[in-house]
PDB file of C-alpha atoms in Angstrom:
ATOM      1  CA  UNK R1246      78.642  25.996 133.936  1.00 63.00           C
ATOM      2  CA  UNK R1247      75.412  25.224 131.844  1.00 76.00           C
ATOM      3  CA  UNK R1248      74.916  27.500 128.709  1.00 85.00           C
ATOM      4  CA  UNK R1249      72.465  29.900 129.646  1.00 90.00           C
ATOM      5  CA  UNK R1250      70.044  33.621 128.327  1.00 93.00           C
ATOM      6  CA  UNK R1251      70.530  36.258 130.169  1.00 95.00           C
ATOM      7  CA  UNK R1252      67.934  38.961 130.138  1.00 96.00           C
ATOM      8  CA  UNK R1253      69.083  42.905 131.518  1.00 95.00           C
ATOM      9  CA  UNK R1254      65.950  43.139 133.360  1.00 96.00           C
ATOM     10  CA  UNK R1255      68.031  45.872 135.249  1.00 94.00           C
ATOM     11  CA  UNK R1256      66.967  44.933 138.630  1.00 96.00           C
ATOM     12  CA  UNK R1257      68.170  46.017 141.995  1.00 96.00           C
ATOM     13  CA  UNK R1258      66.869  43.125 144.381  1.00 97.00           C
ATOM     14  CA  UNK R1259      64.869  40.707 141.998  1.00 98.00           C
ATOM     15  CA  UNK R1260      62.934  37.672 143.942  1.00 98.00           C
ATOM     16  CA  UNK R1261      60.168  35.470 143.640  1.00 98.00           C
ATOM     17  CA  UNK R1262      60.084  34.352 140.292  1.00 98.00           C
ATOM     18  CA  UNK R1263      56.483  32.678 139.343  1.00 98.00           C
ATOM     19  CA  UNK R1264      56.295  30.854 136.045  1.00 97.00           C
ATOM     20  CA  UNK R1265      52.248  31.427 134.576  1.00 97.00           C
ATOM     21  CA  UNK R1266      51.629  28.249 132.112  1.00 95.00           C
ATOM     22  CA  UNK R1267      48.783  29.372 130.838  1.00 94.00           C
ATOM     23  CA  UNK R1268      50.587  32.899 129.175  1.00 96.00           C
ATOM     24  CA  UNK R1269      53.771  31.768 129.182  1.00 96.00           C
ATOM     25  CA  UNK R1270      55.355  34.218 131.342  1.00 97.00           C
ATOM     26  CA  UNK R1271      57.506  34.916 134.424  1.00 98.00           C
ATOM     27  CA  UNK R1272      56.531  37.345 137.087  1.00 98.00           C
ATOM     28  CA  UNK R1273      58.921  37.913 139.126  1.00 98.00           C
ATOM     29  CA  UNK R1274      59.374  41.283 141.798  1.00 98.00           C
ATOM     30  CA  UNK R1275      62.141  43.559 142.668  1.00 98.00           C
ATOM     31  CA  UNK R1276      62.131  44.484 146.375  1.00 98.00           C
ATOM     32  CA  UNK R1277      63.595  47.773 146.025  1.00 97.00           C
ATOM     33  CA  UNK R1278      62.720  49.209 142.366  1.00 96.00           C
ATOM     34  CA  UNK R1279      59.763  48.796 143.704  1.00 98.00           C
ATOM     35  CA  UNK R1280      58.053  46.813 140.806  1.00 97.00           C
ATOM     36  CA  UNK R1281      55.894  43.590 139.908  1.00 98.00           C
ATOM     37  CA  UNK R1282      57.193  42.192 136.572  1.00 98.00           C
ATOM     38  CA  UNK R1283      56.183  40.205 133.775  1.00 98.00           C
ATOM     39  CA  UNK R1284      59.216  38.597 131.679  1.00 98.00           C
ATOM     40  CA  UNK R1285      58.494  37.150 128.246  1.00 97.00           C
ATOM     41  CA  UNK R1286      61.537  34.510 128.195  1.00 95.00           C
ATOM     42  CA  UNK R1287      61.329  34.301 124.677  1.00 93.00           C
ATOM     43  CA  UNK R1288      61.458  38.017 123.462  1.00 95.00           C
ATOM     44  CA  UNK R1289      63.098  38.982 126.319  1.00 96.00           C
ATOM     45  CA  UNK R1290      60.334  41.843 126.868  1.00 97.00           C
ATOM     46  CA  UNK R1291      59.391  42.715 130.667  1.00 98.00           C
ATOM     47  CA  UNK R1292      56.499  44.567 131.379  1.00 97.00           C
ATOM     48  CA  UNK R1293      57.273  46.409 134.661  1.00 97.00           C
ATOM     49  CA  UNK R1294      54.596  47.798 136.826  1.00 97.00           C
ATOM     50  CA  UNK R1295      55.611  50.026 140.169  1.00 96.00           C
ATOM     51  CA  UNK R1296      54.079  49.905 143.256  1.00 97.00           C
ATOM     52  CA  UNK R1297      54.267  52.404 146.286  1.00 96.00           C
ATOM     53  CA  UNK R1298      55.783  50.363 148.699  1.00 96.00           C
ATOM     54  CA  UNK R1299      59.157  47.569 149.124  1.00 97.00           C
ATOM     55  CA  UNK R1300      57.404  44.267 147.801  1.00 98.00           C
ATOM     56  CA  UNK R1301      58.309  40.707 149.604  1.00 97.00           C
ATOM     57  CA  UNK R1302      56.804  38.665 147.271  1.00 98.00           C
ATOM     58  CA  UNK R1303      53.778  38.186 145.016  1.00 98.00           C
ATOM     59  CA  UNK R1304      51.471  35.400 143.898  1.00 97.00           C
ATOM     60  CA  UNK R1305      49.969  35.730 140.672  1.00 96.00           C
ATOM     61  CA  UNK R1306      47.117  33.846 139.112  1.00 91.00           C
ATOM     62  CA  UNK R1307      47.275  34.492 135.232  1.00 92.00           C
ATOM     63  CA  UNK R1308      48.784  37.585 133.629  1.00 93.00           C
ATOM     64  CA  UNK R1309      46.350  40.156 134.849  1.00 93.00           C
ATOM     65  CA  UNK R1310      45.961  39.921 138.330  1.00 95.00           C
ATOM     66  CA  UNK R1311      48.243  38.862 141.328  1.00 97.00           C
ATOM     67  CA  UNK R1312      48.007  39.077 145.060  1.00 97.00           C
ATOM     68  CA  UNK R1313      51.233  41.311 146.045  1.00 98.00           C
ATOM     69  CA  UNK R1314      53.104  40.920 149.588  1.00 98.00           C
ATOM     70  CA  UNK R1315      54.065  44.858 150.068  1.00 97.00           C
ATOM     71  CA  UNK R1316      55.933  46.433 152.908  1.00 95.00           C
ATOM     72  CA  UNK R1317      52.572  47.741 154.863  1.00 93.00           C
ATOM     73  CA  UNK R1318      50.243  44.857 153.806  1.00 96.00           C
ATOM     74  CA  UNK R1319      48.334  42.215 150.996  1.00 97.00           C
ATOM     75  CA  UNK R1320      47.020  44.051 148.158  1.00 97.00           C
ATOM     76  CA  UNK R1321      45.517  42.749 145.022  1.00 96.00           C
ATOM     77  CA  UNK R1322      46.743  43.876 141.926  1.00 97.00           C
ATOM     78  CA  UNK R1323      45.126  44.292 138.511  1.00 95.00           C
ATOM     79  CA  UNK R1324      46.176  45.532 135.026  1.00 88.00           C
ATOM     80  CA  UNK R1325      45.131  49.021 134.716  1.00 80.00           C
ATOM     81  CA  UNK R1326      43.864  49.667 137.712  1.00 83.00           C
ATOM     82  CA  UNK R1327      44.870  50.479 140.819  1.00 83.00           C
ATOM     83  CA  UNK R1328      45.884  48.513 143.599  1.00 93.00           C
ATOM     84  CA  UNK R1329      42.864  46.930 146.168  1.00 95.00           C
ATOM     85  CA  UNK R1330      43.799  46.453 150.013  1.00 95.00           C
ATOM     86  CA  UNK R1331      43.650  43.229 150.884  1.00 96.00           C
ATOM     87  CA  UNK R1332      43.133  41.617 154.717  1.00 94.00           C
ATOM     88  CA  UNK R1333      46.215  41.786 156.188  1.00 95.00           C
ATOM     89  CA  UNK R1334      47.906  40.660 159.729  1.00 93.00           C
ATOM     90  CA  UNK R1335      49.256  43.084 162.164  1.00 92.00           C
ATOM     91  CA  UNK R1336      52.256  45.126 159.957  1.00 93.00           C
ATOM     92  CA  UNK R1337      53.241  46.475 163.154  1.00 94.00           C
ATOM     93  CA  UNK R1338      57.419  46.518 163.165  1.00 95.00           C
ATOM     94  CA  UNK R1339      57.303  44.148 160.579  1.00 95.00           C
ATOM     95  CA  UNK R1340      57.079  43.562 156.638  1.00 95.00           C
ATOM     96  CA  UNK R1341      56.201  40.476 154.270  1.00 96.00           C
ATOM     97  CA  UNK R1342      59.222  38.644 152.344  1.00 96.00           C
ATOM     98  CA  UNK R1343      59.147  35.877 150.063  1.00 97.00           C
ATOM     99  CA  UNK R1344      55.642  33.846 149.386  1.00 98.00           C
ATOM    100  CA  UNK R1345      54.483  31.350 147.126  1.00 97.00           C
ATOM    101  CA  UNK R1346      51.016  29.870 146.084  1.00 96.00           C
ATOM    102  CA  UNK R1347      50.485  25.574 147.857  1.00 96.00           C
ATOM    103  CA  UNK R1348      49.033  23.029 145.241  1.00 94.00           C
ATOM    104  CA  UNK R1349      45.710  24.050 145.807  1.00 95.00           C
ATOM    105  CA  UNK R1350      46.079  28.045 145.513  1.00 95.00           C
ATOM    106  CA  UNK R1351      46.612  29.619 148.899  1.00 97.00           C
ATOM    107  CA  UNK R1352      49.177  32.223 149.200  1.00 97.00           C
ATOM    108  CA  UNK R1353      51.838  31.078 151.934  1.00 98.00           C
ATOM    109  CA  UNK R1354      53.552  34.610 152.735  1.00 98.00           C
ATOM    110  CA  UNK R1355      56.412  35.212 155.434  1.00 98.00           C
ATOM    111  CA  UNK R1356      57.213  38.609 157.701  1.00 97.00           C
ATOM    112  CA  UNK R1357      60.276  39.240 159.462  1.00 96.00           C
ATOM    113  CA  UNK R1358      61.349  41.998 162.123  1.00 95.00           C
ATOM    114  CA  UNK R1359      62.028  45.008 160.634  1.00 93.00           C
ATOM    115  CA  UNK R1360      64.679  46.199 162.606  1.00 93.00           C
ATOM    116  CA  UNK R1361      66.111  42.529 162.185  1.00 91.00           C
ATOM    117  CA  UNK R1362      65.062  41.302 165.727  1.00 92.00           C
ATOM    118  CA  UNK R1363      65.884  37.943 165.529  1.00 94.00           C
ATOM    119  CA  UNK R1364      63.158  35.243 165.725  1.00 95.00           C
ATOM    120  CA  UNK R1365      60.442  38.322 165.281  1.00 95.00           C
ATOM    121  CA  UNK R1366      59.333  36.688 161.897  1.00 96.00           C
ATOM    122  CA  UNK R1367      56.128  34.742 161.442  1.00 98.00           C
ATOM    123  CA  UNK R1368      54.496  32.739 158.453  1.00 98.00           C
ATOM    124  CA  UNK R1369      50.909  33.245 157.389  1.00 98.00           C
ATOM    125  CA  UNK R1370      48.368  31.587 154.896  1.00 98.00           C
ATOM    126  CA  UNK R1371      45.880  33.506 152.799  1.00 97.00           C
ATOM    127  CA  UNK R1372      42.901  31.440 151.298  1.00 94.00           C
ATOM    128  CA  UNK R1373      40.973  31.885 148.379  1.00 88.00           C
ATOM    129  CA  UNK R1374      38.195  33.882 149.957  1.00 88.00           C
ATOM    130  CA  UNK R1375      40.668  36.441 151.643  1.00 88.00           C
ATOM    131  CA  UNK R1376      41.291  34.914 155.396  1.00 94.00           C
ATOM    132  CA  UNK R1377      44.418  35.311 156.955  1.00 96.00           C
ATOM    133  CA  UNK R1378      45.634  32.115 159.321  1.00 97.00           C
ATOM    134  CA  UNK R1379      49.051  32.403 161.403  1.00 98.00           C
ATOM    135  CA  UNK R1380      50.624  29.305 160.824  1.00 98.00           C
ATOM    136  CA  UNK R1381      53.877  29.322 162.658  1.00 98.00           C
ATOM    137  CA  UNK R1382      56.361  31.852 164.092  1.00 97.00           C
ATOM    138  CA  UNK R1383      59.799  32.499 165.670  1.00 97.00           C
ATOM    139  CA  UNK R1384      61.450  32.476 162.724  1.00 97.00           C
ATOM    140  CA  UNK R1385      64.269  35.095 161.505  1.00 97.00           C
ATOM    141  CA  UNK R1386      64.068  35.657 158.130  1.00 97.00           C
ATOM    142  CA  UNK R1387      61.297  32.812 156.846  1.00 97.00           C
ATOM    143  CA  UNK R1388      62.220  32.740 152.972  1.00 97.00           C
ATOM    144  CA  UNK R1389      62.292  29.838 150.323  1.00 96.00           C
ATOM    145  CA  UNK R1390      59.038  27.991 150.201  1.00 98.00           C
ATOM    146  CA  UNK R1391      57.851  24.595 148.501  1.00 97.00           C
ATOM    147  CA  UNK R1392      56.089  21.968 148.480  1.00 97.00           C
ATOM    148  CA  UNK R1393      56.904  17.915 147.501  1.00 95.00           C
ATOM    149  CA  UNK R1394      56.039  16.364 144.150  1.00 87.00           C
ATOM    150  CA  UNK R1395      53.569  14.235 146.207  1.00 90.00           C
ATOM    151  CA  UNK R1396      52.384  16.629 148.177  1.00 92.00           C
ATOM    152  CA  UNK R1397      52.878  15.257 151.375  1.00 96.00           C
ATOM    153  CA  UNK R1398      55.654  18.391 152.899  1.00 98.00           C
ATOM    154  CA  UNK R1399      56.032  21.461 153.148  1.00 98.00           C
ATOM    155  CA  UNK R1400      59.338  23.444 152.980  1.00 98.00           C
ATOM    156  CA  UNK R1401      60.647  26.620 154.270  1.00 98.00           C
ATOM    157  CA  UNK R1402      63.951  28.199 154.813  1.00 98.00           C
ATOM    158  CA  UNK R1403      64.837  30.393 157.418  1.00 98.00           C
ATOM    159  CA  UNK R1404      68.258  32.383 156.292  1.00 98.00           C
ATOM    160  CA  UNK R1405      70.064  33.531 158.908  1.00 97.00           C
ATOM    161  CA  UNK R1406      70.098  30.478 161.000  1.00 97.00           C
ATOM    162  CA  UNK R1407      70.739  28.764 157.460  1.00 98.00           C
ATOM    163  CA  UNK R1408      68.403  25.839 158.097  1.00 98.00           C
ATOM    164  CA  UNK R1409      65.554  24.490 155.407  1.00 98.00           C
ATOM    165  CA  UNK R1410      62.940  22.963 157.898  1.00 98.00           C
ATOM    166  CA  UNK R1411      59.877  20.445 156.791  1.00 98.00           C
ATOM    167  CA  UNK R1412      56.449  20.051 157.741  1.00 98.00           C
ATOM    168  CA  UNK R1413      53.989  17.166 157.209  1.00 98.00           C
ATOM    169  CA  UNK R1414      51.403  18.940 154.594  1.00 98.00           C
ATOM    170  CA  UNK R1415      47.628  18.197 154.633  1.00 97.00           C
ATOM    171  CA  UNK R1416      46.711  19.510 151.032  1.00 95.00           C
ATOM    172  CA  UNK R1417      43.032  19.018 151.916  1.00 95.00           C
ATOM    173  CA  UNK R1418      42.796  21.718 155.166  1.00 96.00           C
ATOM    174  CA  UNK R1419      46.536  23.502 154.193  1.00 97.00           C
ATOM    175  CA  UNK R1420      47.775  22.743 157.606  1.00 98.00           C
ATOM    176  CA  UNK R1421      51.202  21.945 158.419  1.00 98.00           C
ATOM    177  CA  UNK R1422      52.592  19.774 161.750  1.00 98.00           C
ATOM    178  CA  UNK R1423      55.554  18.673 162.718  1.00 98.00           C
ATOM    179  CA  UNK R1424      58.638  20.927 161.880  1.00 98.00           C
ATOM    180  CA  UNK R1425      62.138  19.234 161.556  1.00 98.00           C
ATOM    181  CA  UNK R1426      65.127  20.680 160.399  1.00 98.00           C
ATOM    182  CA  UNK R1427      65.586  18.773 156.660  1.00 98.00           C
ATOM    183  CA  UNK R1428      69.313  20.547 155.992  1.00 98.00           C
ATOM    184  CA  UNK R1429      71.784  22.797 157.534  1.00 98.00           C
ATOM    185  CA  UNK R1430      73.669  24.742 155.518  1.00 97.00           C
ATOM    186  CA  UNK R1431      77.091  24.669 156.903  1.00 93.00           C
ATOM    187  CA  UNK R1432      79.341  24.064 154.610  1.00 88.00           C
ATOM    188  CA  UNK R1433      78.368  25.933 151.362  1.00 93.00           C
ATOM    189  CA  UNK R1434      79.257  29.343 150.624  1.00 95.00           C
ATOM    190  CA  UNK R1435      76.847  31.995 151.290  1.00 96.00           C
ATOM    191  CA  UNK R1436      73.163  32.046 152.975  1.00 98.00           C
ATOM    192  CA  UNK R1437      70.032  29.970 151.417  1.00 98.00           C
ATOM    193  CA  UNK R1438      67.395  32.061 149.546  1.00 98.00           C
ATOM    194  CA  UNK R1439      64.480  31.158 147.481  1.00 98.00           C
ATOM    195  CA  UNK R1440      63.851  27.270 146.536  1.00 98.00           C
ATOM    196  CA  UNK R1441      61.827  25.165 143.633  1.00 97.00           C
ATOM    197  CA  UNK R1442      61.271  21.840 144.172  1.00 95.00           C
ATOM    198  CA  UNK R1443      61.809  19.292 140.822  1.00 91.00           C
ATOM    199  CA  UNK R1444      59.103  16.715 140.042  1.00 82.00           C
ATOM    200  CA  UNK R1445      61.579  13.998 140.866  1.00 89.00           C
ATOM    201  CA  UNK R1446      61.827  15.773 144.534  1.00 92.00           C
ATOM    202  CA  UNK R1447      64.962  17.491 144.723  1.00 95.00           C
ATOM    203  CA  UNK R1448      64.918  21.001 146.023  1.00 97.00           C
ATOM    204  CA  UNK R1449      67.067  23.435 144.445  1.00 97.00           C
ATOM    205  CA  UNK R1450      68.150  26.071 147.177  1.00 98.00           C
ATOM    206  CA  UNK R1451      69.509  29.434 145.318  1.00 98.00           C
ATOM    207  CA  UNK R1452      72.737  30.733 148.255  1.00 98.00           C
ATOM    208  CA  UNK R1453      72.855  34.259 148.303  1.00 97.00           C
ATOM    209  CA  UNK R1454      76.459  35.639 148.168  1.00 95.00           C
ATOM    210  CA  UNK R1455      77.300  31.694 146.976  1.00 95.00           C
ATOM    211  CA  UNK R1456      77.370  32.285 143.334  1.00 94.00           C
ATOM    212  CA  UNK R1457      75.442  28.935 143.175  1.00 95.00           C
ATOM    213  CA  UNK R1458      72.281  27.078 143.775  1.00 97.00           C
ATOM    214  CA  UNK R1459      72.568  24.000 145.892  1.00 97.00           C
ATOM    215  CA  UNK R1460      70.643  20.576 145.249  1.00 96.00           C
ATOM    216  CA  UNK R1461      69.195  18.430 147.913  1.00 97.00           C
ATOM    217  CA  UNK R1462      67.446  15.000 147.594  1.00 96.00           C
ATOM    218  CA  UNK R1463      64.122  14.865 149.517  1.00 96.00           C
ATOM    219  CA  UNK R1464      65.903  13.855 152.562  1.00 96.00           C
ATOM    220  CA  UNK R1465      67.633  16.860 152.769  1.00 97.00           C
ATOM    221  CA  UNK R1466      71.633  15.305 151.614  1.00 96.00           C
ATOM    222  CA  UNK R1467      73.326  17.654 149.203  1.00 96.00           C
ATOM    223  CA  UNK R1468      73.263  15.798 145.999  1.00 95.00           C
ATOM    224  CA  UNK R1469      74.461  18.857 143.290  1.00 94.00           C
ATOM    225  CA  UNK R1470      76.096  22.431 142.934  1.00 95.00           C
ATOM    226  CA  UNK R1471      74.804  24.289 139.890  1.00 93.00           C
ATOM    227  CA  UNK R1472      76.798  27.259 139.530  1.00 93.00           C
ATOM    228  CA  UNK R1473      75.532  31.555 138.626  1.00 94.00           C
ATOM    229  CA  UNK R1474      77.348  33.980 136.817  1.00 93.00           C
ATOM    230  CA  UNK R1475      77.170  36.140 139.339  1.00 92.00           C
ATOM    231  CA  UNK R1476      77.667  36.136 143.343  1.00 93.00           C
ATOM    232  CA  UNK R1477      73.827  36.929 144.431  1.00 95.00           C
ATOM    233  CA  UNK R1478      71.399  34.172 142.785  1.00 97.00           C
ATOM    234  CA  UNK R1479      68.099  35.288 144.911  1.00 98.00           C
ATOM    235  CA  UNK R1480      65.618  32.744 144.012  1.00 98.00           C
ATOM    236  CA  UNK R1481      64.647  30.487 140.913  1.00 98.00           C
ATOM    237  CA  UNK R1482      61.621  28.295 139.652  1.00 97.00           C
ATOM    238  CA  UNK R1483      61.067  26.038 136.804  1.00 95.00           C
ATOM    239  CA  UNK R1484      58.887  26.649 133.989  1.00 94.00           C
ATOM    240  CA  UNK R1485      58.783  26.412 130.111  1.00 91.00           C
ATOM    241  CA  UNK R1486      56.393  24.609 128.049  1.00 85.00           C
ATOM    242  CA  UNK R1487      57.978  21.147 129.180  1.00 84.00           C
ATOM    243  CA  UNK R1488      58.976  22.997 132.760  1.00 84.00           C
ATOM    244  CA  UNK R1489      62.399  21.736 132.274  1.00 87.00           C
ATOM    245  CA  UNK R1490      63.450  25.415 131.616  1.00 94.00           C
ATOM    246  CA  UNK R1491      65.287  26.914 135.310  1.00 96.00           C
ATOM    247  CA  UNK R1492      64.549  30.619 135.935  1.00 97.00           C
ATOM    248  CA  UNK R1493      67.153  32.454 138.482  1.00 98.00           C
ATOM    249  CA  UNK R1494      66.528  35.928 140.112  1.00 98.00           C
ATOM    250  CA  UNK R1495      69.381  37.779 140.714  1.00 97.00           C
ATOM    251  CA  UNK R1496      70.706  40.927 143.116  1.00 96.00           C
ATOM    252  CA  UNK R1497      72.810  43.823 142.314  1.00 94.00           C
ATOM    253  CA  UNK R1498      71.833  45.435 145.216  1.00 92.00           C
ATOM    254  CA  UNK R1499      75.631  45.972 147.443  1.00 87.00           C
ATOM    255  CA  UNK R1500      77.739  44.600 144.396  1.00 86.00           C
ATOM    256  CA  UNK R1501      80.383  46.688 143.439  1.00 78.00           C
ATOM    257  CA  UNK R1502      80.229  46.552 139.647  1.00 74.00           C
ATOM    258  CA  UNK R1503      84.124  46.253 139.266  1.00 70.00           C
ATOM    259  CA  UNK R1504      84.342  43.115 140.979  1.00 69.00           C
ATOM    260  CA  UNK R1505      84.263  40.020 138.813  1.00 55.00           C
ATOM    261  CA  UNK R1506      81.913  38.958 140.718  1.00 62.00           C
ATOM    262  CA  UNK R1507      79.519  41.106 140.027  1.00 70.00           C
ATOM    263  CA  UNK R1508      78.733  38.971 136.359  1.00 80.00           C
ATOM    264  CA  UNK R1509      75.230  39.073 135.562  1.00 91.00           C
ATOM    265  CA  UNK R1510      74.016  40.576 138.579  1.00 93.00           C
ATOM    266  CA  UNK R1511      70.287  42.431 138.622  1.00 95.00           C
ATOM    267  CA  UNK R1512      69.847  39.753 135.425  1.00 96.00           C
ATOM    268  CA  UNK R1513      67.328  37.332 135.049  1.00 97.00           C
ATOM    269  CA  UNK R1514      68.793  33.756 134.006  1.00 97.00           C
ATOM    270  CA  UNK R1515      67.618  31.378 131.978  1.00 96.00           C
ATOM    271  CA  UNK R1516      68.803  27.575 131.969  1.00 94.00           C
ATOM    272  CA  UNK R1517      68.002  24.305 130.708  1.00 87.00           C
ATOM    273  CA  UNK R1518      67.871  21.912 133.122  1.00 75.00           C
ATOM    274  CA  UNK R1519      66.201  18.215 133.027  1.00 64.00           C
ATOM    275  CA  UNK R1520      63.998  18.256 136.433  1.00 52.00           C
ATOM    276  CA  UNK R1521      60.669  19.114 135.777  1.00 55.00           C
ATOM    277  CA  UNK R1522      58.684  21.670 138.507  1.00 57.00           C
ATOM    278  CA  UNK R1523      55.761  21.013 139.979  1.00 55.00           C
ATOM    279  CA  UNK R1524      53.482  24.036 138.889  1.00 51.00           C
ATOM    280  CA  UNK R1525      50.197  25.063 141.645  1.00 47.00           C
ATOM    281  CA  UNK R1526      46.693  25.896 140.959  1.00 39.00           C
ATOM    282  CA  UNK R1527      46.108  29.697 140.681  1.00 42.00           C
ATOM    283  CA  UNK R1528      43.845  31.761 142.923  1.00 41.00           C
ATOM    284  CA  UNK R1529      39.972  32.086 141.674  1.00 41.00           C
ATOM    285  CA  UNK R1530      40.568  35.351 141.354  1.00 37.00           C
ATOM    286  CA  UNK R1531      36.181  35.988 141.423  1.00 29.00           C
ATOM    287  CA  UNK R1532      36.363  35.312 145.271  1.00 40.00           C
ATOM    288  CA  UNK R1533      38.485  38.281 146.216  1.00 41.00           C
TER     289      UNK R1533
END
């Protein structure tokens, strides 16, 4: 296993991990604390900041503000202040899970059934100016998100089913056509989370009760295994002043802390790695 920082964030159900160049810091959220976070990787000091509801994901753009996917809806968040409402879709037996900001700066956020209904989930895209666009549906739990080094797909992962699809990407209008399934995930342990895709095109694929984070090429073949401490790796991103540094979200959420499994569970990890991320445009945060 690579050498590796651990930092006791002390979360329950951390996700989305966001790496912000610009103040060298990773947001990140824990579903059920719930909180919106700010991790300084080098101090190891997290700034945590609770909001009223379960949140799915969040996308920020800089250290002050962020757009935050909560259980009833979109809401924009801002240091010292209170939280805005947002447009939102129909919430209606449903909440938000993971989302992530495309190239350009729209907000690509995913709902799934709440009573776990399968195929009740849905993916939406939130622009700049606040519009909300369904962009696809029947999905179960829609999770990981990504995009290619050259822009060209887009990739999402739907858990249960344990499939990563594709979609031919128009960066220009953010529309997506054509859905294939790029892997199934039928012979690694556990089910496929959050994803970051590497400059050179491989996605990394964090497997939730797999103590590991799986490596595909672009064309979807299993090329690498990069082991966790711990059984519940959530999601991860790449960052770092060169972006060669690998940031993992972990659960503790259901462990049992005897088992030896359990490792750094609720931690957030910190590796060195040698693929570089591909890091988005931020929201102009004036237009909403």
């Amino acid at each position: 296993m690579a050498a590796y920082i651990s930092w006791p964030v002390g979360a329950s159900l951390a996700e989305c991990p966001v790496w912000i160049p610009e103040a060298r810091l990773l947001a990140w959220v824990d579903i059920l604390g719930p909180t919106y976070n700010l991790l300084d990787p080098t101090t190891g000091i997290n700034r945590s900041f609770p909001v009223h509801a379960k949140i799915g994901s969040a996308a920020p753009f800089g250290a002050e503000e962020a757009i935050l996917a909560l259980e009833d809806g979109l809401w924009l968040f801002r240091q010292g202040r209170t939280l805005d409402p947002l447009p939102s879709p129909d919430m209606t037996d449903v909440h938000f899970n993971d989302g992530k900001r495309d190239p350009a700066g729209r907000f690509w956020v995913g709902t799934r059934a709440t009573d776990g209904s399968p195929g009740g989930g849905a993916l939406y895209r939130v622009d700049q100016e606040g519009r909300v666009t369904r962009m696809d549906a029947d999905f179960d739990v829609p999770n990981g998100m990504g995009w290619s080094a050259n822009g060209r797909y887009f990739y999402l992962v739907d858990t249960v089913p344990r499939l990563l699809y594709r979609y031919d990407f128009d960066l220009a209008s953010g529309t997506i056509s054509n859905r294939v399934i790029l892997h199934r995930f039928e012979n690694l342990p556990g089910k496929p989370d959050g994803i970051a895709v590497g400059s050179n095109g491989d996605i990394w694929c964090s497997m939730w009760d797999g103590g590991g984070i799986a490596v595909l090429s672009p064309d979807g073949a299993q090329v690498g295994w990069f082991p966790t401490p711990c059984q519940r790796p959530t999601s991860c991103a790449f960052g770092g002043g060169d972006l060669r540094t690998l940031f993992v979200t972990t659960a503790a959420h259901g462990l049992d802390p005897i088992d030896a499994r359990f490792g750094e569970a609720g931690n957030i990890l910190v590796f060195g790695t040698e693929p570089r991320s591909v890091p988005g445009r931020g929201f102009a945060s004036t237009n909403l």
